[in-house]
Coordinates of C-alpha atoms and ligand atoms in Angstrom, one line a residue:
M9 CA 19.0 8.3 -20.0
A10 CA 21.7 10.0 -22.0
R11 CA 20.2 12.0 -25.1
V12 CA 22.1 10.2 -28.0
D13 CA 20.6 10.8 -31.5
Y14 CA 18.6 7.9 -32.3
Y15 CA 19.5 7.7 -35.9
T16 CA 23.3 7.6 -34.5
L17 CA 22.4 4.8 -31.8
L18 CA 20.7 2.8 -34.6
G19 CA 23.5 3.5 -36.9
V20 CA 21.4 4.6 -39.7
D21 CA 20.6 7.9 -41.7
R22 CA 17.9 10.1 -41.6
G23 CA 16.4 9.1 -44.3
A24 CA 16.1 5.7 -43.5
S25 CA 12.9 3.0 -44.6
A26 CA 11.2 1.1 -41.7
D27 CA 12.7 -1.8 -42.8
D28 CA 16.4 -0.5 -42.0
I29 CA 15.5 0.7 -39.1
K30 CA 14.1 -2.8 -38.1
R31 CA 17.2 -4.6 -39.5
A32 CA 19.5 -1.8 -37.2
F33 CA 17.9 -2.7 -34.3
R34 CA 17.6 -6.3 -34.5
K35 CA 21.5 -6.4 -35.1
L36 CA 21.9 -4.2 -32.4
A37 CA 19.3 -6.2 -30.0
L38 CA 21.3 -9.3 -30.4
Q39 CA 24.4 -7.7 -29.6
Y40 CA 23.2 -6.2 -26.7
H41 CA 20.7 -8.1 -25.4
P42 CA 20.9 -8.5 -21.4
D43 CA 20.0 -12.7 -21.5
R44 CA 23.5 -12.3 -24.0
N45 CA 25.7 -9.9 -21.6
P46 CA 24.8 -11.5 -18.2
D47 CA 25.8 -9.0 -15.5
D48 CA 27.4 -5.8 -17.8
L49 CA 25.5 -2.9 -17.2
D50 CA 27.2 -1.1 -19.8
A51 CA 25.8 -3.3 -22.6
E52 CA 22.1 -3.2 -20.4
R53 CA 21.9 0.4 -20.7
R54 CA 23.2 0.4 -24.5
F55 CA 20.3 -2.1 -24.9
K56 CA 17.6 0.1 -23.3
E57 CA 18.6 2.9 -25.6
I58 CA 18.7 1.5 -28.4
A59 CA 15.0 0.1 -27.4
E60 CA 14.0 3.4 -27.0
A61 CA 15.4 4.4 -30.1
Y62 CA 13.6 2.0 -31.7
A63 CA 10.6 2.6 -29.9
V64 CA 10.1 5.8 -31.3
L65 CA 11.6 5.7 -34.7
S66 CA 9.5 2.3 -35.8
N67 CA 6.6 4.7 -35.0
P68 CA 5.5 6.7 -37.4
E69 CA 3.9 9.6 -35.4
E70 CA 6.7 9.4 -32.9
R71 CA 9.5 9.7 -35.7
A72 CA 7.7 12.6 -37.0
R73 CA 7.7 14.7 -33.8
Y74 CA 10.9 13.6 -33.1
D75 CA 12.6 14.9 -36.3
Q76 CA 11.0 17.9 -35.4
L77 CA 12.1 18.5 -32.1
G78 CA 15.3 16.8 -32.2
S79 CA 17.6 16.8 -28.8
F80 CA 14.4 18.5 -27.2
Y81 CA 12.1 15.6 -27.8
R82 CA 10.7 13.5 -25.1
P83 CA 8.6 10.4 -25.4
D84 CA 5.6 11.8 -23.5
G85 CA 8.3 13.3 -21.5
A86 CA 9.1 10.2 -19.7
P87 CA 11.4 7.2 -20.6
P88 CA 10.2 4.7 -22.0
T89 CA 7.6 2.1 -20.5
P90 CA 8.3 -1.8 -19.8
E91 CA 5.8 -2.3 -22.2
D92 CA 7.2 0.0 -24.9
L93 CA 10.1 -2.4 -24.6
A94 CA 8.3 -5.3 -24.6
R95 CA 6.5 -4.0 -27.9
A96 CA 9.8 -3.0 -29.6
L97 CA 11.1 -6.6 -29.0
G98 CA 8.1 -8.5 -30.0
E99 CA 8.0 -6.7 -33.5
V100 CA 11.1 -7.7 -34.1
F101 CA 11.4 -10.8 -32.7
G102 CA 8.2 -12.2 -32.5
G103 CA 8.8 -12.8 -28.7
I104 CA 11.5 -14.5 -28.4
F105 CA 13.3 -12.5 -25.9
G106 CA 11.0 -12.5 -22.5
R107 CA 11.6 -11.4 -19.2
R108 CA 14.8 -13.2 -17.6
A109 CA 13.6 -16.6 -17.2
D110 CA 15.2 -16.9 -13.9
A111 CA 13.8 -13.6 -12.5
Q112 CA 12.1 -14.3 -9.1
A113 CA 9.5 -11.8 -8.3
G114 CA 9.5 -9.8 -5.0
E115 CA 7.0 -11.2 -2.3
D116 CA 4.0 -8.6 -1.3
L117 CA 4.3 -7.8 2.5
R118 CA 1.7 -6.7 4.9
Y119 CA 2.1 -4.1 7.7
T120 CA -0.9 -3.9 10.4
L121 CA -1.2 0.0 11.0
S122 CA -3.0 0.4 14.6
L123 CA -4.9 3.4 15.0
T124 CA -6.7 5.1 17.8
L125 CA -10.4 6.4 16.9
E126 CA -9.3 10.1 17.0
Q127 CA -6.7 9.2 14.8
V128 CA -9.2 7.9 12.3
A129 CA -11.4 11.1 12.9
E130 CA -8.3 13.1 11.6
G131 CA -6.4 11.1 8.7
G132 CA -3.5 12.2 8.1
E133 CA 0.4 10.7 7.6
H134 CA 2.3 8.2 9.5
D135 CA 5.5 6.9 9.6
L136 CA 5.7 3.3 8.8
K137 CA 9.1 1.2 9.5
V138 CA 8.6 -1.5 7.4
P139 CA 10.9 -4.6 7.4
R140 CA 11.8 -6.1 3.7
Q141 CA 14.0 -7.6 1.7
V142 CA 16.5 -5.8 -0.4
N143 CA 19.0 -6.4 -3.4
C144 CA 22.7 -7.0 -1.8
R145 CA 24.5 -4.3 -2.8
R146 CA 27.6 -5.7 -1.9
C147 CA 27.4 -8.7 -4.5
E148 CA 25.2 -7.2 -6.4
S149 CA 22.9 -9.8 -6.0
T150 CA 24.9 -12.6 -6.8
G151 CA 25.1 -14.1 -3.5
A152 CA 29.1 -14.5 -4.3
H153 CA 31.6 -13.0 -1.8
P154 CA 33.1 -10.0 -3.8
D155 CA 36.5 -11.2 -2.8
G156 CA 36.5 -14.2 -5.0
G157 CA 33.2 -16.2 -4.3
R158 CA 32.8 -17.1 -7.6
R159 CA 34.2 -19.0 -10.3
D160 CA 33.2 -19.6 -14.1
C161 CA 31.0 -22.3 -14.7
E162 CA 32.9 -25.2 -16.1
H163 CA 29.9 -26.7 -17.6
C164 CA 29.4 -23.8 -19.9
A165 CA 32.5 -21.8 -20.0
G166 CA 31.2 -18.8 -18.1
S167 CA 28.4 -18.5 -21.2
G168 CA 25.2 -19.3 -19.1
K169 CA 24.0 -21.4 -21.7
N170 CA 23.5 -25.1 -21.9
P171 CA 26.7 -25.8 -24.4
G172 CA 24.0 -28.8 -26.1
G173 CA 21.4 -26.2 -26.9
G174 CA 20.7 -24.2 -30.3
R175 CA 23.0 -22.3 -32.7
L176 CA 22.1 -18.8 -32.1
F177 CA 19.7 -19.3 -28.7
K178 CA 21.0 -21.6 -26.3
P179 CA 18.9 -23.0 -23.5
R180 CA 20.3 -22.0 -20.2
C181 CA 23.0 -23.8 -18.5
P182 CA 21.5 -26.0 -16.0
R183 CA 24.4 -26.4 -13.9
C184 CA 24.8 -22.6 -13.2
D185 CA 21.1 -21.4 -13.9
G186 CA 22.2 -19.4 -16.7
R187 CA 24.3 -17.4 -14.8
G188 CA 27.5 -18.5 -15.8
F189 CA 29.7 -18.8 -12.6
V190 CA 29.2 -20.6 -9.4
V191 CA 29.3 -19.7 -5.9
V192 CA 32.5 -20.7 -4.0
K193 CA 32.3 -18.3 -1.2
R194 CA 29.2 -16.5 0.2
C195 CA 28.7 -13.2 0.3
D196 CA 29.3 -12.0 4.3
R197 CA 26.6 -9.2 3.5
C198 CA 23.9 -11.4 2.9
D199 CA 25.0 -14.9 3.6
G200 CA 24.3 -16.2 -0.2
A201 CA 20.9 -15.0 -0.7
G202 CA 21.3 -11.9 -2.6
R203 CA 18.9 -10.1 -0.5
H204 CA 19.1 -9.0 3.0
G205 CA 16.8 -7.6 5.8
S206 CA 16.3 -3.7 5.5
E207 CA 13.8 -1.3 7.5
D208 CA 12.0 1.1 5.1
V209 CA 10.8 4.1 6.7
L210 CA 8.2 5.5 4.6
R211 CA 5.5 7.8 5.1
V212 CA 1.5 6.6 4.1
K213 CA -1.4 8.8 4.0
V214 CA -4.3 7.7 5.6
P215 CA -7.7 8.9 4.4
K216 CA -10.3 10.0 7.2
G217 CA -12.7 7.5 8.4
V218 CA -11.0 4.5 7.7
A219 CA -12.0 1.2 9.5
T220 CA -10.3 -2.0 10.6
G221 CA -9.9 -4.5 8.2
Q222 CA -9.4 -2.0 5.0
K223 CA -6.1 -2.0 2.8
L224 CA -4.0 0.6 1.6
K225 CA -1.8 -0.6 -1.1
L226 CA 1.3 0.6 -2.0
R227 CA 2.9 -0.4 -5.3
G228 CA 6.4 -1.5 -5.4
R229 CA 7.0 -1.4 -1.2
G230 CA 7.6 -4.9 -1.2
N231 CA 10.6 -7.2 -1.0
E232 CA 12.8 -6.7 -4.1
G233 CA 12.7 -9.0 -6.6
L234 CA 15.7 -11.1 -7.7
R235 CA 17.5 -10.8 -11.3
G236 CA 15.1 -8.4 -12.8
G237 CA 11.9 -10.0 -10.6
A238 CA 9.1 -7.1 -9.9
T239 CA 9.5 -5.6 -6.9
G240 CA 6.6 -6.8 -4.6
D241 CA 3.8 -4.4 -3.4
L242 CA 3.0 -3.3 0.2
Y243 CA -0.2 -3.7 2.0
V244 CA -1.4 -1.6 5.1
L245 CA -3.7 -3.1 7.0
I246 CA -6.0 -0.8 9.0
N247 CA -6.7 -1.7 12.7
V248 CA -8.7 0.4 14.5
A249 CA -8.3 0.1 18.5
E250 CA -11.1 -0.1 20.6
H251 CA -12.1 3.2 22.4
S252 CA -12.8 3.6 26.1
L253 CA -15.7 5.6 25.6
F254 CA -17.5 5.2 21.9
R255 CA -18.4 2.2 19.9
R256 CA -18.6 2.6 16.2
R257 CA -21.4 1.7 13.8
G258 CA -20.3 2.7 10.4
A259 CA -19.6 6.5 10.8
D260 CA -21.7 6.7 13.8
L261 CA -20.6 6.9 17.1
L262 CA -22.2 5.4 20.3
C263 CA -21.7 6.2 24.0
D264 CA -23.4 5.5 27.4
V265 CA -23.9 8.7 29.4
P266 CA -24.8 7.3 32.8
V267 CA -26.9 10.0 35.0
T268 CA -28.6 9.8 38.8
F269 CA -31.9 9.6 38.7
A270 CA -32.3 12.9 40.2
E271 CA -30.4 14.4 36.9
A272 CA -32.9 12.5 34.8
A273 CA -35.9 13.0 36.6
M274 CA -35.2 17.1 37.1
G275 CA -33.3 17.6 34.1
A276 CA -29.3 18.6 34.4
D277 CA -26.5 19.6 31.7
V278 CA -24.5 16.9 31.8
P279 CA -20.5 16.6 30.4
V280 CA -19.9 14.5 27.4
P281 CA -17.1 13.7 25.5
T282 CA -17.0 14.1 21.5
L283 CA -14.1 13.0 19.4
S284 CA -12.7 16.6 19.1
G285 CA -13.1 17.1 23.0
G286 CA -15.7 17.6 25.9
T287 CA -19.2 19.4 25.4
I288 CA -22.2 19.7 27.6
I289 CA -25.6 18.3 26.5
R290 CA -28.9 19.0 28.3
V291 CA -30.8 16.0 29.4
P292 CA -34.1 17.3 29.4
P293 CA -36.7 16.7 32.6
G294 CA -38.3 13.5 32.5
T295 CA -36.1 11.5 30.6
Q296 CA -35.8 7.7 30.6
S297 CA -33.0 5.3 30.8
G298 CA -32.2 4.3 27.5
K299 CA -32.9 7.1 25.8
L300 CA -30.9 8.5 22.7
L301 CA -29.7 12.0 22.4
R302 CA -28.0 12.7 19.0
L303 CA -25.4 14.9 18.2
T304 CA -25.6 15.7 14.8
G305 CA -22.3 15.2 12.6
R306 CA -20.1 14.7 15.6
G307 CA -19.6 10.9 14.7
L308 CA -16.2 10.0 12.2
P309 CA -16.1 11.2 8.8
T310 CA -16.9 9.2 5.8
P311 CA -13.7 8.6 3.2
D312 CA -15.7 9.7 0.6
G313 CA -16.1 13.0 1.9
K314 CA -19.5 12.8 2.2
S315 CA -21.5 14.2 5.3
P316 CA -20.2 12.8 8.7
G317 CA -21.7 10.2 11.0
D318 CA -23.5 11.6 14.5
L319 CA -22.6 10.9 18.2
H320 CA -25.7 8.9 19.9
L321 CA -25.3 9.7 23.4
K322 CA -27.6 6.9 25.4
V323 CA -28.8 8.0 29.0
V324 CA -28.2 5.7 31.4
V325 CA -29.9 6.1 34.9
E326 CA -27.8 4.8 37.2
V327 CA -29.2 3.7 41.0
P328 CA -27.2 4.3 44.0
S329 CA -25.6 0.7 44.8
R330 CA -26.2 2.0 48.6
L331 CA -27.9 4.3 50.9
S332 CA -27.4 6.2 53.8
D333 CA -30.3 6.6 56.6
E334 CA -31.0 9.7 55.8
Q335 CA -31.3 9.6 52.2
R336 CA -33.4 6.1 52.6
A337 CA -36.0 8.2 54.6
L338 CA -36.3 11.2 51.9
L339 CA -36.4 8.4 49.1
D340 CA -39.5 6.4 51.2
K341 CA -41.2 10.0 51.5
F342 CA -40.3 10.2 48.0
S343 CA -42.5 7.5 47.2
R344 CA -45.4 7.9 49.2
L345 CA -45.5 11.4 47.8
A346 CA -45.8 9.8 44.3
E347 CA -48.6 11.1 42.2
P348 CA -50.9 8.7 40.6
G349 CA -49.7 9.1 36.6
T350 CA -46.1 9.9 37.1
H351 CA -45.1 6.2 36.3
P352 CA -47.3 5.2 33.6
Q353 CA -45.0 2.2 32.1
R354 CA -44.4 0.7 35.5
D355 CA -48.0 1.0 36.5
A356 CA -49.1 -0.5 32.9
F357 CA -46.9 -3.5 33.4
R358 CA -47.8 -4.3 36.7
K359 CA -51.5 -4.3 36.1
A360 CA -50.8 -6.4 33.0
V361 CA -48.9 -9.5 35.5
T362 CA -51.8 -8.8 38.0
R363 CA -54.3 -9.8 35.6
G364 CA -52.5 -12.3 33.6
Ligands
ZN410 ZN1 26.8 -23.0 -16.4
ZN411 ZN1 25.4 -9.9 -1.2

Protein backbone atom coordinates (compact mmCIF):
# COMPACT_ATOMS: atom_id res chain seq x y z
CA MET A 1 0.00 0.00 0.00
CA ALA A 2 1.35 3.44 -0.90
CA ARG A 3 2.54 5.45 2.06
CA VAL A 4 0.42 8.57 1.77
CA ASP A 5 -0.03 10.72 4.86
CA TYR A 6 -3.12 9.50 6.73
CA TYR A 7 -4.33 13.03 7.50
CA THR A 8 -4.02 13.98 3.84
CA LEU A 9 -5.86 10.83 2.83
CA LEU A 10 -8.80 11.71 5.02
CA GLY A 11 -8.58 15.41 4.16
CA VAL A 12 -8.27 16.61 7.75
CA ASP A 13 -5.55 18.60 9.49
CA ARG A 14 -3.27 17.21 12.18
CA GLY A 15 -5.26 18.79 14.98
CA ALA A 16 -8.55 17.20 13.85
CA SER A 17 -10.81 15.89 16.61
CA ALA A 18 -12.01 12.28 16.77
CA ASP A 19 -15.38 13.44 15.46
CA ASP A 20 -13.80 15.31 12.54
CA ILE A 21 -11.91 12.17 11.59
CA LYS A 22 -14.98 9.98 11.82
CA ARG A 23 -17.00 12.40 9.71
CA ALA A 24 -14.28 12.66 7.04
CA PHE A 25 -13.91 8.91 6.83
CA ARG A 26 -17.64 8.35 6.58
CA LYS A 27 -17.90 10.74 3.64
CA LEU A 28 -14.96 9.19 1.78
CA ALA A 29 -15.98 5.61 2.56
CA LEU A 30 -19.40 6.22 1.05
CA GLN A 31 -17.72 7.61 -2.05
CA TYR A 32 -15.23 4.80 -2.54
CA HIS A 33 -16.95 1.75 -1.09
CA PRO A 34 -16.59 -1.29 -3.39
CA ASP A 35 -20.33 -1.89 -3.35
CA ARG A 36 -20.85 1.50 -4.94
CA ASN A 37 -17.95 1.08 -7.36
CA PRO A 38 -18.23 -2.45 -8.66
CA ASP A 39 -15.16 -3.62 -10.60
CA ASP A 40 -13.38 -0.30 -10.02
CA LEU A 41 -9.95 -1.35 -8.80
CA ASP A 42 -8.84 2.24 -8.26
CA ALA A 43 -11.78 2.93 -5.95
CA GLU A 44 -11.08 -0.33 -4.12
CA ARG A 45 -7.45 0.63 -3.55
CA ARG A 46 -8.48 4.10 -2.41
CA PHE A 47 -11.06 2.58 -0.08
CA LYS A 48 -8.47 0.36 1.54
CA GLU A 49 -6.14 3.33 2.04
CA ILE A 50 -8.74 5.47 3.76
CA ALA A 51 -9.87 2.51 5.85
CA GLU A 52 -6.29 1.98 6.98
CA ALA A 53 -5.91 5.69 7.71
CA TYR A 54 -9.09 5.64 9.75
CA ALA A 55 -8.12 2.46 11.60
CA VAL A 56 -4.97 4.19 12.80
CA LEU A 57 -6.22 7.72 13.44
CA SER A 58 -9.37 6.57 15.25
CA ASN A 59 -7.27 4.70 17.80
CA PRO A 60 -5.71 7.25 20.23
CA GLU A 61 -2.66 5.10 20.97
CA GLU A 62 -1.98 4.32 17.32
CA ARG A 63 -2.57 7.94 16.38
CA ALA A 64 0.04 9.05 18.92
CA ARG A 65 2.52 6.54 17.50
CA TYR A 66 1.77 7.70 13.98
CA ASP A 67 2.23 11.39 14.95
CA GLN A 68 5.62 10.48 16.36
CA LEU A 69 6.88 8.24 13.55
CA GLY A 70 5.27 9.87 10.50
CA SER A 71 6.22 8.06 7.29
CA PHE A 72 8.15 5.41 9.24
CA TYR A 73 4.97 4.28 10.91
CA ARG A 74 3.73 0.80 10.09
CA PRO A 75 0.59 -0.50 11.74
CA ASP A 76 2.20 -3.42 13.60
CA GLY A 77 4.61 -3.66 10.71
CA ALA A 78 1.83 -5.13 8.61
CA PRO A 79 -1.08 -3.95 6.46
CA PRO A 80 -4.49 -3.79 8.20
CA THR A 81 -6.26 -7.08 8.63
CA PRO A 82 -9.82 -7.64 7.43
CA GLU A 83 -10.82 -7.41 11.11
CA ASP A 84 -9.30 -3.90 11.31
CA LEU A 85 -11.26 -2.87 8.27
CA ALA A 86 -14.44 -4.42 9.59
CA ARG A 87 -13.96 -2.64 12.91
CA ALA A 88 -13.38 0.69 11.18
CA LEU A 89 -16.49 0.22 9.08
CA GLY A 90 -18.62 -1.08 11.90
CA GLU A 91 -17.86 1.93 14.08
CA VAL A 92 -18.91 4.43 11.48
CA PHE A 93 -21.73 2.69 9.73
CA GLY A 94 -22.99 0.32 12.35
CA GLY A 95 -22.57 -2.70 10.15
CA ILE A 96 -24.36 -1.48 7.01
CA PHE A 97 -21.52 -2.68 4.84
CA GLY A 98 -20.33 -6.20 5.18
CA ARG A 99 -18.72 -8.66 2.88
CA ARG A 100 -20.24 -8.44 -0.57
CA ALA A 101 -23.52 -10.29 -0.50
CA ASP A 102 -22.81 -12.20 -3.69
CA ALA A 103 -19.35 -13.29 -2.60
CA GLN A 104 -18.89 -17.02 -2.93
CA ALA A 105 -16.37 -18.77 -0.74
CA GLY A 106 -13.96 -21.19 -2.40
CA GLU A 107 -14.38 -24.86 -1.59
CA ASP A 108 -12.03 -26.78 0.70
CA LEU A 109 -10.08 -29.47 -1.10
CA ARG A 110 -8.70 -32.86 -0.13
CA TYR A 111 -5.53 -34.37 -1.42
CA THR A 112 -4.34 -37.84 -0.51
CA LEU A 113 -0.60 -38.07 0.04
CA SER A 114 0.65 -41.64 -0.08
CA LEU A 115 3.80 -42.30 1.90
CA THR A 116 6.00 -45.31 2.42
CA LEU A 117 6.94 -46.33 5.94
CA GLU A 118 10.49 -45.18 5.18
CA GLN A 119 9.15 -41.71 4.29
CA VAL A 120 7.16 -41.66 7.53
CA ALA A 121 10.36 -42.42 9.43
CA GLU A 122 12.33 -39.69 7.69
CA GLY A 123 9.66 -36.97 7.55
CA GLY A 124 10.47 -34.05 5.28
CA GLU A 125 9.13 -32.15 2.34
CA HIS A 126 6.95 -33.44 -0.44
CA ASP A 127 5.99 -31.70 -3.66
CA LEU A 128 2.29 -31.87 -4.45
CA LYS A 129 0.49 -31.04 -7.66
CA VAL A 130 -3.00 -30.11 -6.59
CA PRO A 131 -5.71 -29.38 -9.15
CA ARG A 132 -7.87 -26.47 -8.02
CA GLN A 133 -10.12 -23.70 -9.25
CA VAL A 134 -8.60 -20.22 -9.59
CA ASN A 135 -10.12 -16.90 -10.59
CA CYS A 136 -10.05 -16.24 -14.30
CA ARG A 137 -7.64 -13.41 -15.08
CA ARG A 138 -8.84 -13.15 -18.67
CA CYS A 139 -12.35 -11.98 -17.72
CA GLU A 140 -11.46 -10.84 -14.18
CA SER A 141 -13.85 -13.51 -12.93
CA THR A 142 -16.88 -11.93 -14.55
CA GLY A 143 -17.39 -14.86 -16.90
CA ALA A 144 -17.86 -12.42 -19.78
CA HIS A 145 -15.75 -12.55 -22.91
CA PRO A 146 -13.30 -9.61 -22.70
CA ASP A 147 -14.13 -8.77 -26.29
CA GLY A 148 -17.70 -7.44 -26.05
CA GLY A 149 -18.98 -10.23 -23.84
CA ARG A 150 -21.02 -8.00 -21.54
CA ARG A 151 -23.47 -5.20 -21.76
CA ASP A 152 -25.00 -2.94 -19.13
CA CYS A 153 -27.99 -4.35 -17.31
CA GLU A 154 -31.10 -2.59 -18.62
CA HIS A 155 -33.08 -3.12 -15.47
CA CYS A 156 -30.72 -1.08 -13.26
CA ALA A 157 -29.02 0.91 -16.03
CA GLY A 158 -25.69 -0.60 -15.05
CA SER A 159 -25.75 0.52 -11.43
CA GLY A 160 -26.28 -2.94 -9.97
CA LYS A 161 -28.80 -1.49 -7.50
CA ASN A 162 -32.45 -2.29 -7.51
CA PRO A 163 -34.12 0.83 -8.95
CA GLY A 164 -37.07 0.38 -6.60
CA GLY A 165 -34.88 0.24 -3.49
CA GLY A 166 -34.06 2.77 -0.79
CA ARG A 167 -32.46 6.17 -1.32
CA LEU A 168 -28.88 5.74 -0.14
CA PHE A 169 -28.37 1.99 0.14
CA LYS A 170 -30.34 0.40 -2.63
CA PRO A 171 -30.60 -3.37 -2.55
CA ARG A 172 -29.00 -5.34 -5.34
CA CYS A 173 -30.58 -5.50 -8.76
CA PRO A 174 -32.25 -8.91 -9.07
CA ARG A 175 -31.78 -9.09 -12.84
CA CYS A 176 -27.97 -8.85 -12.84
CA ASP A 177 -27.44 -9.94 -9.24
CA GLY A 178 -25.92 -6.55 -8.40
CA ARG A 179 -23.20 -6.74 -11.02
CA GLY A 180 -24.57 -4.00 -13.28
CA PHE A 181 -24.06 -6.04 -16.43
CA VAL A 182 -25.27 -9.17 -18.11
CA VAL A 183 -23.07 -11.65 -19.96
CA VAL A 184 -23.90 -11.92 -23.65
CA LYS A 185 -20.83 -13.91 -24.68
CA ARG A 186 -19.03 -16.23 -22.33
CA CYS A 187 -15.34 -15.93 -21.58
CA ASP A 188 -13.41 -18.44 -23.68
CA ARG A 189 -10.96 -19.18 -20.88
CA CYS A 190 -13.38 -20.14 -18.08
CA ASP A 191 -16.49 -20.77 -20.22
CA GLY A 192 -18.40 -18.20 -18.17
CA ALA A 193 -17.73 -19.71 -14.76
CA GLY A 194 -15.36 -16.95 -13.60
CA ARG A 195 -12.93 -19.63 -12.46
CA HIS A 196 -11.03 -22.33 -14.24
CA GLY A 197 -8.99 -25.38 -13.36
CA SER A 198 -5.34 -24.93 -12.55
CA GLU A 199 -2.56 -26.96 -11.04
CA ASP A 200 -1.05 -25.69 -7.82
CA VAL A 201 2.48 -26.94 -7.27
CA LEU A 202 3.35 -26.68 -3.63
CA ARG A 203 5.70 -28.13 -1.11
CA VAL A 204 4.36 -29.54 2.12
CA LYS A 205 6.40 -30.36 5.19
CA VAL A 206 5.35 -33.66 6.68
CA PRO A 207 6.36 -34.27 10.29
CA LYS A 208 8.05 -37.56 11.21
CA GLY A 209 5.87 -40.42 12.41
CA VAL A 210 2.54 -39.48 10.80
CA ALA A 211 -0.11 -42.18 10.39
CA THR A 212 -2.85 -43.05 7.95
CA GLY A 213 -5.91 -40.85 8.43
CA GLN A 214 -4.04 -37.83 9.78
CA LYS A 215 -4.62 -34.52 8.04
CA LEU A 216 -2.43 -31.53 7.37
CA LYS A 217 -4.28 -28.27 6.83
CA LEU A 218 -2.89 -25.79 4.32
CA ARG A 219 -4.78 -22.57 4.77
CA GLY A 220 -5.85 -20.77 1.60
CA ARG A 221 -4.72 -23.53 -0.77
CA GLY A 222 -8.20 -24.68 -1.72
CA ASN A 223 -10.36 -23.27 -4.49
CA GLU A 224 -10.33 -19.50 -4.83
CA GLY A 225 -13.53 -17.68 -3.90
CA LEU A 226 -15.54 -15.59 -6.33
CA ARG A 227 -16.22 -11.85 -5.97
CA GLY A 228 -14.13 -11.42 -2.88
CA GLY A 229 -15.13 -14.71 -1.28
CA ALA A 230 -12.53 -16.35 0.92
CA THR A 231 -10.24 -18.98 -0.55
CA GLY A 232 -10.84 -22.50 0.72
CA ASP A 233 -8.32 -24.63 2.57
CA LEU A 234 -6.47 -27.69 1.42
CA TYR A 235 -6.48 -30.82 3.58
CA VAL A 236 -3.66 -33.20 2.87
CA LEU A 237 -4.79 -36.64 3.96
CA ILE A 238 -2.00 -39.01 4.92
CA ASN A 239 -2.10 -42.57 3.64
CA VAL A 240 0.75 -44.85 4.64
CA ALA A 241 1.25 -47.79 2.30
CA GLU A 242 1.49 -51.34 3.62
CA HIS A 243 5.07 -52.50 4.00
CA SER A 244 6.23 -55.86 2.73
CA LEU A 245 8.16 -56.64 5.94
CA PHE A 246 6.90 -54.42 8.75
CA ARG A 247 3.56 -54.12 10.48
CA ARG A 248 2.90 -51.00 12.47
CA ARG A 249 1.47 -50.62 15.97
CA GLY A 250 1.63 -46.94 16.88
CA ALA A 251 5.30 -46.09 16.85
CA ASP A 252 6.35 -49.75 17.21
CA LEU A 253 7.13 -51.97 14.28
CA LEU A 254 6.70 -55.72 14.10
CA CYS A 255 8.50 -58.07 11.79
CA ASP A 256 8.41 -61.86 11.42
CA VAL A 257 11.86 -63.46 11.20
CA PRO A 258 11.71 -67.00 9.81
CA VAL A 259 14.57 -69.27 10.95
CA THR A 260 15.30 -72.95 10.49
CA PHE A 261 14.76 -75.47 13.25
CA ALA A 262 18.51 -75.89 13.47
CA GLU A 263 19.14 -72.14 13.77
CA ALA A 264 16.56 -71.85 16.56
CA ALA A 265 17.97 -74.89 18.40
CA MET A 266 21.66 -74.11 18.04
CA GLY A 267 21.48 -70.32 17.94
CA ALA A 268 22.53 -68.16 14.99
CA ASP A 269 23.35 -64.67 13.85
CA VAL A 270 20.42 -63.76 11.61
CA PRO A 271 20.20 -60.80 9.21
CA VAL A 272 17.10 -58.66 9.89
CA PRO A 273 15.73 -55.49 8.32
CA THR A 274 15.27 -52.14 10.01
CA LEU A 275 13.80 -49.01 8.42
CA SER A 276 17.30 -47.55 8.20
CA GLY A 277 18.90 -50.65 6.68
CA GLY A 278 19.81 -54.22 7.52
CA THR A 279 21.48 -55.38 10.70
CA ILE A 280 22.29 -58.69 12.44
CA ILE A 281 20.63 -60.04 15.57
CA ARG A 282 21.73 -62.94 17.73
CA VAL A 283 19.09 -65.63 18.03
CA PRO A 284 20.15 -67.46 21.23
CA PRO A 285 20.33 -71.31 21.35
CA GLY A 286 16.99 -72.87 22.29
CA THR A 287 14.85 -69.97 21.02
CA GLN A 288 11.21 -70.99 20.74
CA SER A 289 8.99 -70.14 17.77
CA GLY A 290 7.03 -66.95 18.55
CA LYS A 291 9.77 -65.50 20.75
CA LEU A 292 9.95 -61.67 20.45
CA LEU A 293 13.33 -60.02 20.24
CA ARG A 294 13.41 -56.27 20.59
CA LEU A 295 15.56 -53.60 19.03
CA THR A 296 14.94 -50.59 21.26
CA GLY A 297 14.42 -47.30 19.49
CA ARG A 298 14.44 -48.84 16.03
CA GLY A 299 10.72 -48.28 15.45
CA LEU A 300 9.19 -45.05 14.17
CA PRO A 301 9.79 -41.54 15.44
CA THR A 302 6.79 -39.82 17.01
CA PRO A 303 5.39 -36.49 15.75
CA ASP A 304 5.72 -34.95 19.22
CA GLY A 305 9.44 -35.72 19.28
CA LYS A 306 9.28 -38.13 22.21
CA SER A 307 11.42 -41.27 22.23
CA PRO A 308 10.91 -43.41 19.16
CA GLY A 309 9.16 -46.78 19.13
CA ASP A 310 10.83 -50.19 19.15
CA LEU A 311 11.28 -52.84 16.51
CA HIS A 312 9.87 -56.20 17.65
CA LEU A 313 11.29 -59.17 15.80
CA LYS A 314 9.22 -62.33 16.07
CA VAL A 315 11.19 -65.54 15.59
CA VAL A 316 9.18 -68.00 13.51
CA VAL A 317 10.59 -71.52 13.17
CA GLU A 318 10.07 -72.79 9.66
CA VAL A 319 9.85 -76.57 9.36
CA PRO A 320 11.15 -78.03 6.08
CA SER A 321 8.23 -78.93 3.82
CA ARG A 322 10.08 -81.92 2.35
CA LEU A 323 13.09 -84.00 3.31
CA SER A 324 15.68 -85.94 1.39
CA ASP A 325 16.22 -89.58 2.39
CA GLU A 326 19.44 -88.66 4.10
CA GLN A 327 17.84 -85.81 6.08
CA ARG A 328 14.99 -88.07 7.10
CA ALA A 329 17.46 -90.69 8.38
CA LEU A 330 19.40 -88.09 10.33
CA LEU A 331 16.27 -86.57 11.86
CA ASP A 332 15.09 -90.03 12.85
CA LYS A 333 18.37 -90.64 14.55
CA PHE A 334 18.15 -87.17 16.22
CA SER A 335 14.69 -88.01 17.57
CA ARG A 336 15.79 -91.24 19.09
CA LEU A 337 18.73 -89.48 20.75
CA ALA A 338 16.50 -86.84 22.33
CA GLU A 339 16.96 -86.83 26.08
CA PRO A 340 14.06 -86.55 28.50
CA GLY A 341 13.27 -82.97 29.55
CA THR A 342 14.42 -81.31 26.34
CA HIS A 343 10.80 -80.69 25.17
CA PRO A 344 9.06 -79.74 28.45
CA GLN A 345 6.05 -78.08 26.80
CA ARG A 346 5.36 -80.97 24.49
CA ASP A 347 5.81 -83.53 27.30
CA ALA A 348 3.45 -81.67 29.65
CA PHE A 349 0.85 -81.32 26.92
CA ARG A 350 0.92 -85.02 25.97
CA LYS A 351 0.65 -85.99 29.60
CA ALA A 352 -2.42 -83.80 30.11
CA VAL A 353 -4.10 -85.18 26.99
CA THR A 354 -3.52 -88.83 27.95
CA ARG A 355 -4.75 -88.23 31.45
CA GLY A 356 -7.91 -86.43 30.28
ZN1 LIG B 1 -29.09 -4.91 -12.99
ZN1 LIG C 1 -12.99 -16.06 -17.72
